[in-house]
Short mmCIF file of C-alpha atoms and ligand atoms in Angstrom, two decimals:
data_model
loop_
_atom_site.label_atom_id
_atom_site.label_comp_id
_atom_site.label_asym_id
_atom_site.label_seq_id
_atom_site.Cartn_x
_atom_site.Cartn_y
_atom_site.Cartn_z
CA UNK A 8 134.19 115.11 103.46
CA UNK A 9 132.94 115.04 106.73
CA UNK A 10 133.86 112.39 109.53
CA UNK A 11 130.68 110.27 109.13
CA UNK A 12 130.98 110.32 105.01
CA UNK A 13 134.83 109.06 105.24
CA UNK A 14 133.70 106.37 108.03
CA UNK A 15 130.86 104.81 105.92
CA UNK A 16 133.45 105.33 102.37
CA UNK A 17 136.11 103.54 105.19
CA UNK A 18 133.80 100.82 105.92
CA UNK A 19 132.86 100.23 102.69
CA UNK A 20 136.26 99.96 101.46
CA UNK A 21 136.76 97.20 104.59
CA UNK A 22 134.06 95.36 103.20
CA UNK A 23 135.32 94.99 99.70
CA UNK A 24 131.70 96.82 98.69
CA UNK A 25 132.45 99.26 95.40
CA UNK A 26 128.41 99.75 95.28
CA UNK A 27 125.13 98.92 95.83
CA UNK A 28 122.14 98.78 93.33
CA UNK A 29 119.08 98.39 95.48
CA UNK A 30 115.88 97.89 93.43
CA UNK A 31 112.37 98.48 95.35
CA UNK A 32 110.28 95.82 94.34
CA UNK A 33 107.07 96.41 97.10
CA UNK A 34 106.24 100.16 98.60
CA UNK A 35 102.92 99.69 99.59
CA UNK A 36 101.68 98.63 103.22
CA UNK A 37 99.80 94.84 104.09
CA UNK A 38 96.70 94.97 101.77
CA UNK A 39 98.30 97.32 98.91
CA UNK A 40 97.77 99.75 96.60
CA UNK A 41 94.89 99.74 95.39
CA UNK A 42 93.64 98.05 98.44
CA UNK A 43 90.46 95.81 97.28
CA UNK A 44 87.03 97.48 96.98
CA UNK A 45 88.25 100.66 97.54
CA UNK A 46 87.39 103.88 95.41
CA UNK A 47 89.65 106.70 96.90
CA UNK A 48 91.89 108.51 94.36
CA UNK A 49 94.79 106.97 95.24
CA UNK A 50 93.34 103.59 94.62
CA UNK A 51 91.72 104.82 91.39
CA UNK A 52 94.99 106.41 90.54
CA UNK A 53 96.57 105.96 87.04
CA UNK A 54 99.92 107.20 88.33
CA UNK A 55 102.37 103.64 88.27
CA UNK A 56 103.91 105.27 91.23
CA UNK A 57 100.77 104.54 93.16
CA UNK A 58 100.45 101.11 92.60
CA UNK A 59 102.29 99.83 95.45
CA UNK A 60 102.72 95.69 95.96
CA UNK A 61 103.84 94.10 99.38
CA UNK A 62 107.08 95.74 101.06
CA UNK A 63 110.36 94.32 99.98
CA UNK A 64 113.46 95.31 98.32
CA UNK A 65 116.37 93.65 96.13
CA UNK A 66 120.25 94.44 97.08
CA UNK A 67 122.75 93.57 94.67
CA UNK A 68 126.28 93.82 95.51
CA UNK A 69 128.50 95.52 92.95
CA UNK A 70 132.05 95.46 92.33
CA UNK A 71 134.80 93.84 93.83
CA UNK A 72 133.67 90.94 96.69
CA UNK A 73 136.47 90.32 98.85
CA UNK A 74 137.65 87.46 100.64
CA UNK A 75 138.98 84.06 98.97
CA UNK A 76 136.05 81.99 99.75
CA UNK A 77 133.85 80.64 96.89
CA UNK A 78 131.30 81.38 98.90
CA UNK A 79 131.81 84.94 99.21
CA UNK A 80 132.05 85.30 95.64
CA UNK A 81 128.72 83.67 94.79
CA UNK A 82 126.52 85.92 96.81
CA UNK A 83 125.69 88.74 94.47
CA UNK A 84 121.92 89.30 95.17
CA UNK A 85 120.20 89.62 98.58
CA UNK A 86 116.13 89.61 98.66
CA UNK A 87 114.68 91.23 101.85
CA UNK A 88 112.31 89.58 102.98
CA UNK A 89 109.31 87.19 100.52
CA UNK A 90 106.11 89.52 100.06
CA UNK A 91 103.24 88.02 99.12
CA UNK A 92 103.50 89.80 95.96
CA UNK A 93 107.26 88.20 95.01
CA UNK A 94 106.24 86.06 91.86
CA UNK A 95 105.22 89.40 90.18
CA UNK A 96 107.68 91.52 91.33
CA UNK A 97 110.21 88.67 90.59
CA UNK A 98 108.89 88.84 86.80
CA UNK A 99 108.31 92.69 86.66
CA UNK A 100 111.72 93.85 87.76
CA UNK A 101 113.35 91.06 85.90
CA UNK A 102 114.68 89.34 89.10
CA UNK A 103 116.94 86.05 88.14
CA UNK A 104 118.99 85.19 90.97
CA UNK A 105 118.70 85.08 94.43
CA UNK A 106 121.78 84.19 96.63
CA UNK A 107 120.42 85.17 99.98
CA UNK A 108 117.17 86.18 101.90
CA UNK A 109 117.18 88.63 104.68
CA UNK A 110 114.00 88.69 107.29
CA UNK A 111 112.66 91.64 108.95
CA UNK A 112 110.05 90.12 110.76
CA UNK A 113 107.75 87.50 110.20
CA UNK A 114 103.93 89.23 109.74
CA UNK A 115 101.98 88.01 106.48
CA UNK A 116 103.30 90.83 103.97
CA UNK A 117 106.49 89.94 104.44
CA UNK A 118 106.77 86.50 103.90
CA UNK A 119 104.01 84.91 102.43
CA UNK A 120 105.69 84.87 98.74
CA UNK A 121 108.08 82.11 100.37
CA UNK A 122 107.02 79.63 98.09
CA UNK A 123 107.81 81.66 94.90
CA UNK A 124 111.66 80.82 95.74
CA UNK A 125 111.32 77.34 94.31
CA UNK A 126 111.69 78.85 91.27
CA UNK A 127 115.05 80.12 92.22
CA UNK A 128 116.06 76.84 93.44
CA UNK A 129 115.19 75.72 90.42
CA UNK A 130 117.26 77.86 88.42
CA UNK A 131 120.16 78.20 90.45
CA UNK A 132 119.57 74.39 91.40
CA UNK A 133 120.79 75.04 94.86
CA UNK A 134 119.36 76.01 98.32
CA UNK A 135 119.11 79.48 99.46
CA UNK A 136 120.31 80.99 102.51
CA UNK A 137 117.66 82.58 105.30
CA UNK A 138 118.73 84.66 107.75
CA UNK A 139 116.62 85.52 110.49
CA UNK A 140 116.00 86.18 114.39
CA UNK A 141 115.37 83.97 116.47
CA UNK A 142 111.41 84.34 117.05
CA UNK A 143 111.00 85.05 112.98
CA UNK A 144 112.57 81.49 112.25
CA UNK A 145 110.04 80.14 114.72
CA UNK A 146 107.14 81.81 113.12
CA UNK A 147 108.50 80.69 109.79
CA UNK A 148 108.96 77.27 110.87
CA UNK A 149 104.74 77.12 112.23
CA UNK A 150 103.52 79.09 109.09
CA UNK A 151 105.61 77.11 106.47
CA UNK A 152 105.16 74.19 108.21
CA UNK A 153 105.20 71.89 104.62
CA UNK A 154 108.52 73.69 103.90
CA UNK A 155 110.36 72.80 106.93
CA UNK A 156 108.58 69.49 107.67
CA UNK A 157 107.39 68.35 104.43
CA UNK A 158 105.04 65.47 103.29
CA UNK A 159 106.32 62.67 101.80
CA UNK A 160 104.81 63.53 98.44
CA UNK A 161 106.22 66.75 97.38
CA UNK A 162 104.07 67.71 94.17
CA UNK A 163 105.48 70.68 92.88
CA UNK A 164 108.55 70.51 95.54
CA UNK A 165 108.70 72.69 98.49
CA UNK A 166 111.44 76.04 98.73
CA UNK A 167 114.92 74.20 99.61
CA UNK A 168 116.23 77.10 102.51
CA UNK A 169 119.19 76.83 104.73
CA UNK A 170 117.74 78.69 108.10
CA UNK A 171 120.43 80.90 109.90
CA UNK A 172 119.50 82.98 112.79
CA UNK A 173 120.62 86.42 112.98
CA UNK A 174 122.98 86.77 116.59
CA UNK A 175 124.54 89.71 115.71
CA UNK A 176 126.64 91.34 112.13
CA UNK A 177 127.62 88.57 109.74
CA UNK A 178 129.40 88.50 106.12
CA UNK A 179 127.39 87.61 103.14
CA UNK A 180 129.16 87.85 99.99
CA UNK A 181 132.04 89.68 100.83
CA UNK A 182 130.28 92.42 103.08
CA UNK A 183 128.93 93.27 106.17
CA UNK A 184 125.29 93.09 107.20
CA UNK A 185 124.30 95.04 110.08
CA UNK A 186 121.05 93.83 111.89
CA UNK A 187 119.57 97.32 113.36
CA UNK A 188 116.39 95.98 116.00
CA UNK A 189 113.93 98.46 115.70
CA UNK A 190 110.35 98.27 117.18
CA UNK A 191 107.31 97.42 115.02
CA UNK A 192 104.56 98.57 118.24
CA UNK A 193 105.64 95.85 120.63
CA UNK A 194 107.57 93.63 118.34
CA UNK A 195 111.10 93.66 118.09
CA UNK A 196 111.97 93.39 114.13
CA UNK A 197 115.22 93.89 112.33
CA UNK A 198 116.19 96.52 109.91
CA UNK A 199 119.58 96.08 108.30
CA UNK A 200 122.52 97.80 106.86
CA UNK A 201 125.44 97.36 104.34
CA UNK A 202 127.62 99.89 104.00
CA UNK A 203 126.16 103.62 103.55
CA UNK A 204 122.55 102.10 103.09
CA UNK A 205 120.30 101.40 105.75
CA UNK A 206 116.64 99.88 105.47
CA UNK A 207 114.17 100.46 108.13
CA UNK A 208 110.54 98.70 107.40
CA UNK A 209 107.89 98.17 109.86
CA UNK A 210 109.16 100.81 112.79
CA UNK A 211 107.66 103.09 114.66
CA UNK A 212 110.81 103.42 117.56
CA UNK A 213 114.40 103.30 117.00
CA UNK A 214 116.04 102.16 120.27
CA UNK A 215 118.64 104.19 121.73
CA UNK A 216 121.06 101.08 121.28
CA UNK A 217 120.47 100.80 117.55
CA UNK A 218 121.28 104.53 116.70
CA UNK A 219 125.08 103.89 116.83
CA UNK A 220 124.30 101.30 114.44
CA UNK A 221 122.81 104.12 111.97
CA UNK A 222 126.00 106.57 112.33
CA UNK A 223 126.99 106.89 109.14
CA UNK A 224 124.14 105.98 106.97
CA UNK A 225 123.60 108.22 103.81
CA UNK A 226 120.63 106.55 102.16
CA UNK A 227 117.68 105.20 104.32
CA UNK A 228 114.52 103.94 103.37
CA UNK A 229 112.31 103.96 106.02
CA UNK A 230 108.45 103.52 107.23
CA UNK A 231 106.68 105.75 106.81
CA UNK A 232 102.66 104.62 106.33
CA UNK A 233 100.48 108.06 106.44
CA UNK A 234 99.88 111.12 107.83
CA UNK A 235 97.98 110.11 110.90
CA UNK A 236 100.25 108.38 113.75
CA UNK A 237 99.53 104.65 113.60
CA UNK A 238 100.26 102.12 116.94
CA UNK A 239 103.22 100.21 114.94
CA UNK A 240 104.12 102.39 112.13
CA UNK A 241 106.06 105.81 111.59
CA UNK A 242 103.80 108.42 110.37
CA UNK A 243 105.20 110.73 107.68
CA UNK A 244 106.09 113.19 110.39
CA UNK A 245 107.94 110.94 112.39
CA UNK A 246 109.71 109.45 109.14
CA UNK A 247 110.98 113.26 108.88
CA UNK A 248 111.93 113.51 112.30
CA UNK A 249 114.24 109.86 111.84
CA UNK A 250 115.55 111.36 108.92
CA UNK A 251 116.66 114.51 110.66
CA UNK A 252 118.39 112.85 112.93
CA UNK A 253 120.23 110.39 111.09
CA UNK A 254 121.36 113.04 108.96
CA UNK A 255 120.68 111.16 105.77
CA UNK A 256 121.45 112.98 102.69
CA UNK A 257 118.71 110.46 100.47
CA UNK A 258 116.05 109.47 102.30
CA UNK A 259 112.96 107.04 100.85
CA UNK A 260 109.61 106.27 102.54
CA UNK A 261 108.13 102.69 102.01
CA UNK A 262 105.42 100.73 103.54
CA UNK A 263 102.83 103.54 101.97
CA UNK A 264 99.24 103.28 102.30
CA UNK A 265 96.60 105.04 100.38
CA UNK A 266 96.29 107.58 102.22
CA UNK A 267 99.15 109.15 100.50
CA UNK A 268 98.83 110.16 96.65
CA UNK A 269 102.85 109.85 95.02
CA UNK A 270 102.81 113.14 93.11
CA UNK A 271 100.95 115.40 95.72
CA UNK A 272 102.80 113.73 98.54
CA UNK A 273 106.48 114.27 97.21
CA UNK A 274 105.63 117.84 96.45
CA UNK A 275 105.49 118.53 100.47
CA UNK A 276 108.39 116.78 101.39
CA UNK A 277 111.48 118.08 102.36
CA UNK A 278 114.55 117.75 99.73
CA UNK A 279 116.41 114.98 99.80
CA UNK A 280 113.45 112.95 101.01
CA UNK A 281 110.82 110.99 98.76
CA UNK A 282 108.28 108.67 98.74
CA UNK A 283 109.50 105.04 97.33
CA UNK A 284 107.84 103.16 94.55
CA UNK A 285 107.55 100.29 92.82
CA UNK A 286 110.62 99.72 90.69
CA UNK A 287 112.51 102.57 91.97
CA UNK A 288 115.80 101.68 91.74
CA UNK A 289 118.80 103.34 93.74
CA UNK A 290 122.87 103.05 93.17
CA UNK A 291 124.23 103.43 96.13
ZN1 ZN B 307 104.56 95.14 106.80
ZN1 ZN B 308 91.99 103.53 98.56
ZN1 ZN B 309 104.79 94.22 110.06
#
């Protein structure tokens, strides 16, 4: 076992984390696969694996949750981030609960689903936890303006959220969440990490201070948007490169455009690393 493998096993044990299942419910980048009006292969593409919704993923802790607190106990399933797509992959992957929703940033693809959580209030008939940085919470606040200040007439009811911004590492049912800032072009986003697991959306620069952050991870999925270099996203050669040096032994690419057919693509990939789909669901 070497030193990084018995660190993240050490940390996990810490954390009271016996597993991971994390379930990609989005793969594809901002206007997704098939983008509209468009007749490339890709988009034309009967392969499932090329159908690609708005990036986000599903964590669910397994095993034993440490600590005493109710609290800890009750958070089992953590949605990053609310793609505009979340009411269908909500009701595709057979998504029930959600204790917990982690932010990476705060453009369209990522959040616009927010409303769909009512239904979670609904059925968990509580509010839901939001964690965020600082600037993300502010963007929230102005876009979702009838969530945080609503009208006096509610209709349908408005997403019940308890907003926490994201300082530093925090504790969310029992384990550790690690906010890694990463650059997204200019904009300062967050990817996170639990345990062994790392996921890295909407990237193209890993600071220098975040890569201690990283030591240790085993499975990453990362950006990764095409072959061509893009101003705010990792190309698939960069992704590579990232993966190299993390030293990853499963790595995933997400945030995929249609530039890049599943099948053809994963054929010139190096093992261990793979594009993401739709559904794919890991056990970490
Ligand atoms: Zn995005
Ligand atoms: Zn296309
Ligand atoms: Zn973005």
């Amino acid at each position: 076992m070497s030193s990084a493998c018995a660190s993240s096993r050490r940390r996990a044990a810490e954390s009271g984390l016996l597993s991971l299942r994390v379930t990609v419910l989005g793969s594809g980048t901002s206007h997704g696969v098939p983008s509209i009006g468009c007749d490339c292969a890709v988009c034309r593409s009967t392969d499932p694996r090329d159908h690609r919704t708005r990036p986000s993923i599903l964590i669910e802790l397994e095993g034993a949750a440490g600590g005493d607190a109710p609290f800890a106990r009750a958070v089992r399933s953590i949605l990053v981030d609310t793609s505009t797509d979340l009411r269908m992959q909500a009701i595709t992957n057979g998504v029930r609960r959600v204790d917990a929703i982690l932010f990476t940033h705060s453009h369209a693809d990522h959040i616009f689903g927010l409303d769909d959580v009512r239904r979670f209030n609904q059925m968990q008939q509580t509010s839901i936890p939001c964690y965020a940085d600082a600037e993300t919470l502010a963007n929230l606040k102005r876009m979702f303006a009838y969530v945080f200040s609503p009208p006096a007439q509610k209709g349908g009811g408005v997403p019940q959220l308890s907003i926490f911004r994201i300082a530093g590492p925090f504790s969310l049912g029992g384990v550790e969440v690690v906010p890694v800032p990463l650059f997204h072009g200019r904009l300062p986003v967050l990817g996170f990490r639990i345990g062994s697991f790392a996921y890295l959306t909407d990237c193209n620069r890993i600071p220098d201070e975040s890569w201690p952050l990283l030591d240790g991870v085993r499975t990453v999925i990362l950006d990764a948007l095409r072959h061509r270099p893009h101003s705010t996203h990792f190309s698939v050669g960069e992704a590579i490169e990232v993966v190299g040096r993390l030293r990853a032994e499963r790595a995933y690419f997400t945030h995929i455009c249609h530039d890049l057919g599943h099948a053809e693509t994963n054929a010139q990939l190096p093992s261990g690393v793979e594009l993401a789909y739709d559904g794919l669901v890991l056990t970490i």
